[in-house]
PDB file of C-alpha atoms in Angstrom:
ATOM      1  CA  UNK A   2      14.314   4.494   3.027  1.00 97.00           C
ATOM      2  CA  UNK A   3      15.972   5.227   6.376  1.00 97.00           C
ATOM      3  CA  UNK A   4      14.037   5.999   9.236  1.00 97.00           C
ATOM      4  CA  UNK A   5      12.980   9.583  10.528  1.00 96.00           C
ATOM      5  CA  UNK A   6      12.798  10.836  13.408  1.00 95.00           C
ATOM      6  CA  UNK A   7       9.118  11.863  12.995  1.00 94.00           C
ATOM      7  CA  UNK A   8       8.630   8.120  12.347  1.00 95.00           C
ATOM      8  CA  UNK A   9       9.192   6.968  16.065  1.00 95.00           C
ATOM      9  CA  UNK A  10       6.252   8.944  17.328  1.00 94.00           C
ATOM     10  CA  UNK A  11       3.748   7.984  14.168  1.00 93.00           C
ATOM     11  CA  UNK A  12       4.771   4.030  14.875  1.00 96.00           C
ATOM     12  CA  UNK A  13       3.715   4.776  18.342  1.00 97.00           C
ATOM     13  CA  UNK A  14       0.338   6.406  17.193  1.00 94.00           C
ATOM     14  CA  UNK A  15      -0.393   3.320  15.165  1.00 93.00           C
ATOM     15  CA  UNK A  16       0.571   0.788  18.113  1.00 97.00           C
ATOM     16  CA  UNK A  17      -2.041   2.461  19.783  1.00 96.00           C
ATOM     17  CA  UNK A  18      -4.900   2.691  17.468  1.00 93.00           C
ATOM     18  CA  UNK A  19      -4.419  -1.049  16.914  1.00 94.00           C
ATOM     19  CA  UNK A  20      -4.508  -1.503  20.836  1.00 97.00           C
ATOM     20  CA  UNK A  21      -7.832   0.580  21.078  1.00 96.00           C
ATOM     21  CA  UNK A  22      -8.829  -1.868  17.588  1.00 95.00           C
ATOM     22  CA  UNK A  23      -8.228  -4.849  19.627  1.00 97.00           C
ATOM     23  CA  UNK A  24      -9.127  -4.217  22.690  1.00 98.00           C
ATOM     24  CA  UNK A  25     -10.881  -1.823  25.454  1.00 97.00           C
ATOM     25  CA  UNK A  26      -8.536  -3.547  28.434  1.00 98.00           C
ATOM     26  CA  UNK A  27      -6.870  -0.057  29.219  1.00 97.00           C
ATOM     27  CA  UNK A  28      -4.042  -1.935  31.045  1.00 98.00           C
ATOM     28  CA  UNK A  29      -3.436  -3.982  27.741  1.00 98.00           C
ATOM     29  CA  UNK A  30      -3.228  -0.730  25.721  1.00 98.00           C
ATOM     30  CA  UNK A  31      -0.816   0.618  27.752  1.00 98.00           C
ATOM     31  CA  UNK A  32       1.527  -2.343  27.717  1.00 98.00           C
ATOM     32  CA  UNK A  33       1.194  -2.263  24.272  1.00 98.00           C
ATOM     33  CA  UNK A  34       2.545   1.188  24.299  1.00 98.00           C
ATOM     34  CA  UNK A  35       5.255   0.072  26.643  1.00 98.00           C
ATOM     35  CA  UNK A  36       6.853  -2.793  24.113  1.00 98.00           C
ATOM     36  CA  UNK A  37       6.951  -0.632  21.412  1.00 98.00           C
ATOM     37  CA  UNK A  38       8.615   2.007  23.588  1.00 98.00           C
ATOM     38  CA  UNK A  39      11.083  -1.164  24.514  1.00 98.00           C
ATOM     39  CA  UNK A  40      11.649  -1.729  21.039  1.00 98.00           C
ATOM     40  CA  UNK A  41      12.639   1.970  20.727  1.00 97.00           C
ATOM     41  CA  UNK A  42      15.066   1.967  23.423  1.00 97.00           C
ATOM     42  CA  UNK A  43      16.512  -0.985  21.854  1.00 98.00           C
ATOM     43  CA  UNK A  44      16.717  -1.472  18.598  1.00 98.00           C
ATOM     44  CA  UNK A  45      16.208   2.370  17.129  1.00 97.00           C
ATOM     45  CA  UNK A  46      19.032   3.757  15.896  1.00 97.00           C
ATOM     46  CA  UNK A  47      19.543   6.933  12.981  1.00 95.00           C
ATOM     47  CA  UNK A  48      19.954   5.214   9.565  1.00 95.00           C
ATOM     48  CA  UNK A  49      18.648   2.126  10.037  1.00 97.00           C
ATOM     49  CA  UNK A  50      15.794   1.031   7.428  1.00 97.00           C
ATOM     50  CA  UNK A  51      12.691   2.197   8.658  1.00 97.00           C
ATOM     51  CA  UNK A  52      10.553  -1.111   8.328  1.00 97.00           C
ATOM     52  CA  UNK A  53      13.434  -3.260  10.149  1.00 97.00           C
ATOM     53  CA  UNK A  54      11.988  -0.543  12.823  1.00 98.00           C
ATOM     54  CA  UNK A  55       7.991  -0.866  12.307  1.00 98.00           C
ATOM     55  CA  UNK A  56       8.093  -4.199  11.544  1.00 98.00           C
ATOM     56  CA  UNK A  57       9.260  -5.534  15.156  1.00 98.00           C
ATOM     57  CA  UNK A  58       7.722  -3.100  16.771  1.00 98.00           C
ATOM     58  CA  UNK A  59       4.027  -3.633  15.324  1.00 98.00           C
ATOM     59  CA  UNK A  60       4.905  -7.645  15.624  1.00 98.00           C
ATOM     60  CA  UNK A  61       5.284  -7.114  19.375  1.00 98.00           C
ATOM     61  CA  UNK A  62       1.892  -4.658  19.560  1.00 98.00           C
ATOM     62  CA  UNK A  63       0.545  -8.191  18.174  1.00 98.00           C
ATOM     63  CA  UNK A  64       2.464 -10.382  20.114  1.00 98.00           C
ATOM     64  CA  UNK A  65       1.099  -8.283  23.476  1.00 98.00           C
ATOM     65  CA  UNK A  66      -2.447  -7.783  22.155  1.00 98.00           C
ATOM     66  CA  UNK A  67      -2.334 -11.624  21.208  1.00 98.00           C
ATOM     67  CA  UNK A  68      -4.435 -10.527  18.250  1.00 98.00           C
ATOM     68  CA  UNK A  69      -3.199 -10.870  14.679  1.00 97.00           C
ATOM     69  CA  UNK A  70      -5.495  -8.864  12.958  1.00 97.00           C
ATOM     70  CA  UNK A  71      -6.477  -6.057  14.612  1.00 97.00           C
ATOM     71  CA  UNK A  72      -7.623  -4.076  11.675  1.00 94.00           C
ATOM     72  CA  UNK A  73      -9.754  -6.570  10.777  1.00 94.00           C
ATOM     73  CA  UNK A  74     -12.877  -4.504  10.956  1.00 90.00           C
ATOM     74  CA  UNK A  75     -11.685  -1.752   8.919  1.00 88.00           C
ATOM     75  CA  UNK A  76     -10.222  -3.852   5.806  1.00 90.00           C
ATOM     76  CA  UNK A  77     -14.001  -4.871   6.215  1.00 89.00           C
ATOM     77  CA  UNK A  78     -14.779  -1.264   5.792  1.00 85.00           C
ATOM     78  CA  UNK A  79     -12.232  -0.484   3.353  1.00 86.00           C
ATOM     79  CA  UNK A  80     -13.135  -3.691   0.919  1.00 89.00           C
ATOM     80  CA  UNK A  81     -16.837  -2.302   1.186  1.00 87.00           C
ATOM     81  CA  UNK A  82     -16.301   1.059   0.247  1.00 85.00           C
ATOM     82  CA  UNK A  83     -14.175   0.001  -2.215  1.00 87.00           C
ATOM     83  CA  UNK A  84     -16.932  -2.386  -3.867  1.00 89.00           C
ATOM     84  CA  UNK A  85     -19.508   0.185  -3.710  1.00 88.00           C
ATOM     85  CA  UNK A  86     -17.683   3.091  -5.644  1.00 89.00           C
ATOM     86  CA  UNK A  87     -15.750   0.805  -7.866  1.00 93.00           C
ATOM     87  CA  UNK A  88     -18.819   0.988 -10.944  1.00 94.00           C
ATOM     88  CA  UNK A  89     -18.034   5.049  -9.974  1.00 91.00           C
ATOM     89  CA  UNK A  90     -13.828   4.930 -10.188  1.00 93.00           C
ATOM     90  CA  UNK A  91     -14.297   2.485 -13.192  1.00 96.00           C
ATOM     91  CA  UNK A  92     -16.527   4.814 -15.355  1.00 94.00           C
ATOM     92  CA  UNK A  93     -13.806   7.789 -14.687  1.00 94.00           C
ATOM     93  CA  UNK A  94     -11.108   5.414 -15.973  1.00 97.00           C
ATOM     94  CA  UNK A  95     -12.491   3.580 -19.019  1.00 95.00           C
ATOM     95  CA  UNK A  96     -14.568   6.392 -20.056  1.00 89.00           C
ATOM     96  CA  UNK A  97     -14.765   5.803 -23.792  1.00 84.00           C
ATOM     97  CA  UNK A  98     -11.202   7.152 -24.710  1.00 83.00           C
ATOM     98  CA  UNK A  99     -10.054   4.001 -27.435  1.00 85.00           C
ATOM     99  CA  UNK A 100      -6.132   5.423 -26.428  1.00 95.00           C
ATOM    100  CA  UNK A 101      -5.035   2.679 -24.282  1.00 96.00           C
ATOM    101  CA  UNK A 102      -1.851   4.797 -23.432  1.00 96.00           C
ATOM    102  CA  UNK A 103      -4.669   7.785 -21.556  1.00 97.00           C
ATOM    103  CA  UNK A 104      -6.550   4.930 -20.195  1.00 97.00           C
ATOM    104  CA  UNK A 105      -3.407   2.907 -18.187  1.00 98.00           C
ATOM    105  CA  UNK A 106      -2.427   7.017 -17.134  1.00 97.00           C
ATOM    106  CA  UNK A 107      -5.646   7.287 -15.429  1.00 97.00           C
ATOM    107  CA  UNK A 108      -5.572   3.848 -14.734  1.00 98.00           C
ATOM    108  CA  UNK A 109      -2.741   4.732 -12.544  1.00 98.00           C
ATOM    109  CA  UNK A 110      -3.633   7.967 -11.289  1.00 97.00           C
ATOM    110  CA  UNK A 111      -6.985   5.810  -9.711  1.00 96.00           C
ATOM    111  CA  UNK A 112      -4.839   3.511  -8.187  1.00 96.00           C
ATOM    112  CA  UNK A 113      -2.738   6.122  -6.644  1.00 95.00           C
ATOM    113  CA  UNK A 114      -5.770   7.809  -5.170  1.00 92.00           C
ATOM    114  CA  UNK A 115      -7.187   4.370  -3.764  1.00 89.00           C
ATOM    115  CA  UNK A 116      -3.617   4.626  -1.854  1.00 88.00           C
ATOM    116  CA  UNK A 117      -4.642   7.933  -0.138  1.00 80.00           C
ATOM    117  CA  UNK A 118      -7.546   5.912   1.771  1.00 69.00           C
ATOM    118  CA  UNK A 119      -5.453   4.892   4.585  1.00 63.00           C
ATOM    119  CA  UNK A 120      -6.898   3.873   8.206  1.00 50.00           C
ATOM    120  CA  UNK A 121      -4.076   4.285  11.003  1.00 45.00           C
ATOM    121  CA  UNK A 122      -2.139   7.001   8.799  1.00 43.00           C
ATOM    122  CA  UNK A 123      -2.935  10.707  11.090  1.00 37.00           C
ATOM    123  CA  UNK A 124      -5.804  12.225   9.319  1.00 41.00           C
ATOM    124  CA  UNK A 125      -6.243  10.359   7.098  1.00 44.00           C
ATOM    125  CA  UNK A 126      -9.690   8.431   7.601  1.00 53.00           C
ATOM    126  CA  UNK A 127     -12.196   9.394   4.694  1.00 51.00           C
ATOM    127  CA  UNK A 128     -15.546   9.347   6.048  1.00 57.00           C
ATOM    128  CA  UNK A 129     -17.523   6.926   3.253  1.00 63.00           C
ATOM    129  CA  UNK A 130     -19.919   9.747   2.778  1.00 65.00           C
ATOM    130  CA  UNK A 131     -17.474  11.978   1.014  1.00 72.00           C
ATOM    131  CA  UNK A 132     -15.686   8.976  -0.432  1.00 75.00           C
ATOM    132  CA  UNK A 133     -17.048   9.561  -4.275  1.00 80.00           C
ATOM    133  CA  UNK A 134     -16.603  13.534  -3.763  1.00 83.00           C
ATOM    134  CA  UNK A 135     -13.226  13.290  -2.216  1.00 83.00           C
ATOM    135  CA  UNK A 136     -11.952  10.884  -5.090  1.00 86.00           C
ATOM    136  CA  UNK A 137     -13.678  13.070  -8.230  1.00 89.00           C
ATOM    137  CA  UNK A 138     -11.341  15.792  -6.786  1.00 90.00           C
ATOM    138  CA  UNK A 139      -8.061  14.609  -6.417  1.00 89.00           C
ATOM    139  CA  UNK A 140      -8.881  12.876 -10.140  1.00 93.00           C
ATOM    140  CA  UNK A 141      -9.408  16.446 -11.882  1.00 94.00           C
ATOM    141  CA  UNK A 142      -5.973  17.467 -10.176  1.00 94.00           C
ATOM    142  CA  UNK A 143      -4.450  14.567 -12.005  1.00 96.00           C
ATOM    143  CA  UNK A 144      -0.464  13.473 -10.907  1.00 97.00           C
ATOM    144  CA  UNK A 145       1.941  15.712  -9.577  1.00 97.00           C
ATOM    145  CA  UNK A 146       5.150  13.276 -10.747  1.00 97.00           C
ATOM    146  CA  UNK A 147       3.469  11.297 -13.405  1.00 98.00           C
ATOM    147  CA  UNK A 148       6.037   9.316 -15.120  1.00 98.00           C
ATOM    148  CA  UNK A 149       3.319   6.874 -17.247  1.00 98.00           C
ATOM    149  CA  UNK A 150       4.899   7.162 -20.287  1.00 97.00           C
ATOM    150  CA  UNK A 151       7.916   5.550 -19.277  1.00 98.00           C
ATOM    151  CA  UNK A 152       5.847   2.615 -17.935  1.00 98.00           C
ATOM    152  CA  UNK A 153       4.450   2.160 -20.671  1.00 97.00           C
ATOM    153  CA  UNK A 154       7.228   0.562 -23.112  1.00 95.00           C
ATOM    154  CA  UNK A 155       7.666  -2.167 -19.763  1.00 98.00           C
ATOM    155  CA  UNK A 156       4.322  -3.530 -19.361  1.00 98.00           C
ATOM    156  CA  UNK A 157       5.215  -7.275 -21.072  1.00 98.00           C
ATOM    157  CA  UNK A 158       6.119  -8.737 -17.338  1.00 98.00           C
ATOM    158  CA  UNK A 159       5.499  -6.780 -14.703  1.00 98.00           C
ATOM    159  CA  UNK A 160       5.329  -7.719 -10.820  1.00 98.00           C
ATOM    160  CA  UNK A 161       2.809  -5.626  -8.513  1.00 99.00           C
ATOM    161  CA  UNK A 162       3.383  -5.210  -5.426  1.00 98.00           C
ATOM    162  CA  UNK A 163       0.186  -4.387  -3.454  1.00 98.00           C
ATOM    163  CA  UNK A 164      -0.630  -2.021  -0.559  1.00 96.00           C
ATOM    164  CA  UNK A 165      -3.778  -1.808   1.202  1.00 94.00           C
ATOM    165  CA  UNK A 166      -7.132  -3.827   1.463  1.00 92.00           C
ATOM    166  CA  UNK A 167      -9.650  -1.660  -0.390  1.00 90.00           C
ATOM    167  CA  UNK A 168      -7.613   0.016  -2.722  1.00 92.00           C
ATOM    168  CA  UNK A 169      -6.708  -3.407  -4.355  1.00 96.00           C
ATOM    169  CA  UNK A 170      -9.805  -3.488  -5.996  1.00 95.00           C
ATOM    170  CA  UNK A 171      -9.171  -0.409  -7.660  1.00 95.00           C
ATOM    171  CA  UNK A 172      -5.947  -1.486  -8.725  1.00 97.00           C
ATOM    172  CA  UNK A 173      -7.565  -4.077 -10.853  1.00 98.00           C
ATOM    173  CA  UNK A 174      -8.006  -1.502 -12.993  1.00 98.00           C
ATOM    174  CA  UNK A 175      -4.504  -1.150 -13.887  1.00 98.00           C
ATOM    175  CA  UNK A 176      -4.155  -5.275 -14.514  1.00 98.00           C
ATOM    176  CA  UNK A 177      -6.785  -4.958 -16.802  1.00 98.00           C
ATOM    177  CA  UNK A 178      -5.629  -2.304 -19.270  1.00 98.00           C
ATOM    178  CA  UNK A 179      -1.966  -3.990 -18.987  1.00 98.00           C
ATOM    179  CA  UNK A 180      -3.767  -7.194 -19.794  1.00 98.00           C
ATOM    180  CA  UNK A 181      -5.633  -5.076 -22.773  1.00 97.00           C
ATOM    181  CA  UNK A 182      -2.291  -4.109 -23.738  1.00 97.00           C
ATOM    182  CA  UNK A 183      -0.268  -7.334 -23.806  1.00 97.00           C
ATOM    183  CA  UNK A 184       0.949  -7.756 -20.890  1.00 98.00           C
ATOM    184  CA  UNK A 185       1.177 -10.322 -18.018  1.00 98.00           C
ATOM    185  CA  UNK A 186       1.259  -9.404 -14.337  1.00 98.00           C
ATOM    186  CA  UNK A 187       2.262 -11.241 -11.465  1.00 98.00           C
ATOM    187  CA  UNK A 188       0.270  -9.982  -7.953  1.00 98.00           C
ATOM    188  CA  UNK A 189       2.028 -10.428  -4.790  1.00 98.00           C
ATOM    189  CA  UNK A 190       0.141  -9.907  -1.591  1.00 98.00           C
ATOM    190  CA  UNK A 191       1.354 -10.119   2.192  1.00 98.00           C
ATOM    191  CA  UNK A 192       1.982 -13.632   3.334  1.00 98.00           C
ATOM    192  CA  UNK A 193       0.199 -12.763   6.382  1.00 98.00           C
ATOM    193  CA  UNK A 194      -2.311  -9.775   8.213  1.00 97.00           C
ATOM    194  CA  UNK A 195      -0.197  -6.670   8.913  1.00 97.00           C
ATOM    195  CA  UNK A 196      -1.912  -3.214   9.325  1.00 95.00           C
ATOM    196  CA  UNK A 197      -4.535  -2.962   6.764  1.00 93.00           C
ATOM    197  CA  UNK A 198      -2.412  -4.787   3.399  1.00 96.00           C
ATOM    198  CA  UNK A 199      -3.814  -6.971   1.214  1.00 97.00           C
ATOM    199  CA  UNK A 200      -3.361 -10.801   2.211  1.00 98.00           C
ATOM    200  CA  UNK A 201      -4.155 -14.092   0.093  1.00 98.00           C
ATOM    201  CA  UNK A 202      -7.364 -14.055   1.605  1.00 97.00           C
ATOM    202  CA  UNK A 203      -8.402 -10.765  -0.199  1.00 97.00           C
ATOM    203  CA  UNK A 204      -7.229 -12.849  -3.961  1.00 98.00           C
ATOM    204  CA  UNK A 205      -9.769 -15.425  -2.351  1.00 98.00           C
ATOM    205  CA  UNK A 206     -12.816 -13.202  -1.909  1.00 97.00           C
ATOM    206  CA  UNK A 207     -12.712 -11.216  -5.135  1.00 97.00           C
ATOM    207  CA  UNK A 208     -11.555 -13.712  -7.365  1.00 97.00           C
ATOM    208  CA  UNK A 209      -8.411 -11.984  -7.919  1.00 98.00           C
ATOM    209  CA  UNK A 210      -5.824 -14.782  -9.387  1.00 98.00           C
ATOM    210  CA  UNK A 211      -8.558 -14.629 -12.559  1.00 98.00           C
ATOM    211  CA  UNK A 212      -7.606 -10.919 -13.178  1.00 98.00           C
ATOM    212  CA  UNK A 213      -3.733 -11.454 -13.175  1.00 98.00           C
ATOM    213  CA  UNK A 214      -1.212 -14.117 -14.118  1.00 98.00           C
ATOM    214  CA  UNK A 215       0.471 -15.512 -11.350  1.00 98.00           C
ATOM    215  CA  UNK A 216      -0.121 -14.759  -7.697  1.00 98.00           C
ATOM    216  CA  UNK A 217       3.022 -14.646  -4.700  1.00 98.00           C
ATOM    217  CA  UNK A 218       3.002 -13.555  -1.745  1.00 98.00           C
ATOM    218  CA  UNK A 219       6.165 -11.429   0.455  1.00 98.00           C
ATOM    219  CA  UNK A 220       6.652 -14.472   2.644  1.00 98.00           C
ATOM    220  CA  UNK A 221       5.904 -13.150   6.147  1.00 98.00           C
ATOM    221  CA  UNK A 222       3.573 -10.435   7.989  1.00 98.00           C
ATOM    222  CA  UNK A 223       6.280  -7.671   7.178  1.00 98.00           C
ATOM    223  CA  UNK A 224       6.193  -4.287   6.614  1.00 98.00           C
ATOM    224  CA  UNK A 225       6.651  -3.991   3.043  1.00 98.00           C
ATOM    225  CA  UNK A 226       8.723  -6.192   1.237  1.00 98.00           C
ATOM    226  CA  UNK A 227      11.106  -8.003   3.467  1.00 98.00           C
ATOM    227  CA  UNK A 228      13.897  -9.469   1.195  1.00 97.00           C
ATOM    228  CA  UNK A 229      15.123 -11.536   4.210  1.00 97.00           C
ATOM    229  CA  UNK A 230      11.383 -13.375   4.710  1.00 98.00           C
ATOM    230  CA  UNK A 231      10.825 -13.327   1.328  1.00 98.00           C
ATOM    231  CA  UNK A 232      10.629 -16.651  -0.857  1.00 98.00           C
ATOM    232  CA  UNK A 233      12.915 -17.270  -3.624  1.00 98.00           C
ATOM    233  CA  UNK A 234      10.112 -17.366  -6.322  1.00 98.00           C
ATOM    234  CA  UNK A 235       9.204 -13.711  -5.359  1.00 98.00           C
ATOM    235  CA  UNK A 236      12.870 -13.035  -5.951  1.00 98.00           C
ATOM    236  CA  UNK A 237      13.053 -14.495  -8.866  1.00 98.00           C
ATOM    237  CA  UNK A 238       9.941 -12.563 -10.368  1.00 98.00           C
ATOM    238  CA  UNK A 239      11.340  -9.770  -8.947  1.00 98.00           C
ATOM    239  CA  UNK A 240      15.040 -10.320 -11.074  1.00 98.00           C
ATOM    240  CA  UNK A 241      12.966 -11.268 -13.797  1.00 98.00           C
ATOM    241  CA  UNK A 242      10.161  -8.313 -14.226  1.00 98.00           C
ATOM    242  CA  UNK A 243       9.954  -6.025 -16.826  1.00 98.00           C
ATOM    243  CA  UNK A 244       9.112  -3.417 -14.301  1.00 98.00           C
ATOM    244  CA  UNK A 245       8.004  -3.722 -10.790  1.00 98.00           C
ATOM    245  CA  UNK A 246       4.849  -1.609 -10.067  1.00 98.00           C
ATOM    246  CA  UNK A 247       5.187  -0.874  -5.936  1.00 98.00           C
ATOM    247  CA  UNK A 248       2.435   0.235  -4.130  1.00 97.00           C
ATOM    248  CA  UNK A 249       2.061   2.355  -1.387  1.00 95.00           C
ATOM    249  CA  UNK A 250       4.500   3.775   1.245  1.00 94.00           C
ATOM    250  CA  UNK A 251       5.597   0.570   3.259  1.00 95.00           C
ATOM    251  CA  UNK A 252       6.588  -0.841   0.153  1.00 98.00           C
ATOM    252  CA  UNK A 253       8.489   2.243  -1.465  1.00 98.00           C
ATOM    253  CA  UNK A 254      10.599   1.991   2.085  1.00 97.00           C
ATOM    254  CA  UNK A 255      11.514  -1.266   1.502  1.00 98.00           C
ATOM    255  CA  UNK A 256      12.044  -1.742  -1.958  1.00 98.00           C
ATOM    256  CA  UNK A 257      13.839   1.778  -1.924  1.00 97.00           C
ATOM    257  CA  UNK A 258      16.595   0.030   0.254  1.00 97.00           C
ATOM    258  CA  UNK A 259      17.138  -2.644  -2.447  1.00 97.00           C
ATOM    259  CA  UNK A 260      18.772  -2.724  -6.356  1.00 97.00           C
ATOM    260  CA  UNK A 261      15.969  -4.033  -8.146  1.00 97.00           C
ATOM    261  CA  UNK A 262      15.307  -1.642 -11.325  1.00 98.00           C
ATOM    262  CA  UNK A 263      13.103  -0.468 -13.089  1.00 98.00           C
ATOM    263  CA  UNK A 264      10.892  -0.075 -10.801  1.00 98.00           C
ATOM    264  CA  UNK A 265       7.753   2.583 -10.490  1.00 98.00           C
ATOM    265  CA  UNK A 266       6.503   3.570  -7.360  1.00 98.00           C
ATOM    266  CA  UNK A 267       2.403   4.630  -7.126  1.00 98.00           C
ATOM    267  CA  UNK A 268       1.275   6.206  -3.728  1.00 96.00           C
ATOM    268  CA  UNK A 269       0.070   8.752  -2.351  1.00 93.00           C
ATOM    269  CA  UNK A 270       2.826  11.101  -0.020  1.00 94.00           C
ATOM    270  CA  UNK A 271       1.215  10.393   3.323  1.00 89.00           C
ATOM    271  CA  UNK A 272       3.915  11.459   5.475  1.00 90.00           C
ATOM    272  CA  UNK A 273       6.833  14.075   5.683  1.00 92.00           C
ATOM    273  CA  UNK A 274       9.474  11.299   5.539  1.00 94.00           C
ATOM    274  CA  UNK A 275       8.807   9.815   2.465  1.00 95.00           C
ATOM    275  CA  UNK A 276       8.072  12.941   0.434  1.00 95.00           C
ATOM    276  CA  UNK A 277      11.459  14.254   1.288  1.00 95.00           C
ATOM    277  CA  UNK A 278      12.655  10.906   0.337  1.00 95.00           C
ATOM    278  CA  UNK A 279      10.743  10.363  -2.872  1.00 96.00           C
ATOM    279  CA  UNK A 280      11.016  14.298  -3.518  1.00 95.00           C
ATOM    280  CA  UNK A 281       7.326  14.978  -3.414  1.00 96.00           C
ATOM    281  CA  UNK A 282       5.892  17.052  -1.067  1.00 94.00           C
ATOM    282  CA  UNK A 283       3.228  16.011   1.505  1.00 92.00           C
ATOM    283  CA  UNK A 284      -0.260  15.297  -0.525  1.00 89.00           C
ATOM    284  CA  UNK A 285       1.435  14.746  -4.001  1.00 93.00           C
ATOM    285  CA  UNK A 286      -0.241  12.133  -6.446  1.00 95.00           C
ATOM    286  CA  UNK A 287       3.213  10.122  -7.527  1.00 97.00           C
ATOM    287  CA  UNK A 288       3.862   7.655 -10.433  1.00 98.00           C
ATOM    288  CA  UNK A 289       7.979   7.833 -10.114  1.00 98.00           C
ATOM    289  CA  UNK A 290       9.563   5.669 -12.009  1.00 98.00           C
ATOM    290  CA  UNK A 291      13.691   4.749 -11.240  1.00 98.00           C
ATOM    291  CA  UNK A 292      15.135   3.010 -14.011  1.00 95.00           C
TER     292      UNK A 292
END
């Protein structure tokens, strides 16, 4: 995905929510502010990728705020609430239905709503109070581009690209109905905090590696997928999958930009930009696959 316009200003937004996560030093928020404005002046230009743009400019928020995790505290928050609604998101998913075709469709249409739970997106924190309410309703309004059924003749070796703390959990969900079904899955995580993704230290605390195959990770703090950072063995999965399930919108903009096929992307549309990209309007529920 190329970048947008509307993404300069949103990048900025999130610099500065990360400075106000990091730190209350006023003058450090503002020069946070000021190197991703420097970044802008020099590196932004119309049609480049738009994570070669986020991720230098959120590596120099860091590099300023000398903090690599700033969103610590809210994949906290986000791993909770995911934990403590999971028995609730499980129950709507395996919900006595023997079809294992209906179960990996809801399956999916979970993990796509766990995507929609996004701290540092514009309004787009979920209060945990209306967490269980909020979910039940986007689940009765089902997908909006639900392209399941062509997932499911490719589930033998697939390679799942993950998105945000939190939401992983849910997406266990979706390994174990592929796993019910045959198939073997190989999670890759970032190589390192960025944002609020998923890192090896999430497979750590919930015991992930024993719900999947094989775990990799992208290499590097990235946004996304960087093919450049990435190691060869997540290449080589990548050549080698059956179909690549991407997660989330950082990852649909870089694995958009490269060849790899088939490939379905789950998330929810977030932002202007990658609707009109994808070709889903802003709020849409999307299981896309591009074969």
């Amino acid at each position: 995905m190329k970048v947008h316009p509307r993404c300069t200003y949103c990048l900025l937004s999130r610099i500065h929510l990360e400075a106000e996560l990091s730190t209350n030093d006023k003058e450090l928020t503002h020069k946070a502010i000021q190197g991703g404005i420097e970044v802008l002046n020099s590196i932004y230009t119309p049609g480049m990728p738009a994570a070669a743009l986020s991720t230098v400019m959120h590596r120099k928020a860091y590099e300023i705020l000398n903090d690599n995790d700033p969103y610590r505290e809210k994949k906290e928050l986000s791993s909770r609430t995911a934990e403590r609604f999971l028995p609730v998101i499980r129950s709507h998913v395996f919900n006595g239905d023997c079809d294992d075709a209906a179960t990996f469709k809801r399956a999916v249409l979970a993990a796509v709503i766990g995507n929609y739970f996004d701290y540092g997106v514009m309004g787009l924190d979920v209060p945990i109070d209306i967490f269980e309410k909020t979910f039940t309703e986007h689940f009765k309004r089902g997908l909006d581009v639900d392209d399941t059924e062509k997932m499911l003749c490719r589930l033998d070796n697939v390679v799942y690209l993950a998105d945000n703390c939190g939401e992983i959990l849910i997406d266990t969900l979706v390994f174990e109905i592929i796993r019910k079904m045959g198939g073997k899955i190989t999670l890759v995580v970032r190589g390192a905090p960025i944002l609020n993704d998923a890192t090896m230290e999430d497979v750590e605390r919930f015991e992930l590696a024993q719900k999947v195959d094989h775990v990799l990770t992208t290499g590097s703090n990235a946004i996304g997928v960087c093919m450049e950072e990435a190691p060869a063995e997540l290449k080589e999965a990548l050549a080698n999958a059956s179909l690549i399930i991407s997660k989330g919108m950082a990852n649909y903009e870089t694995m958009s930009e490269e060849s790899y096929r088939p490939i379905a992307y789950l998330l929810k549309v977030k932002c202007d930009p990658v609707g009109e990209d994808i070709g889903a309007p802003l709020g849409c529920s999307v299981a896309r696959v591009f074969e």
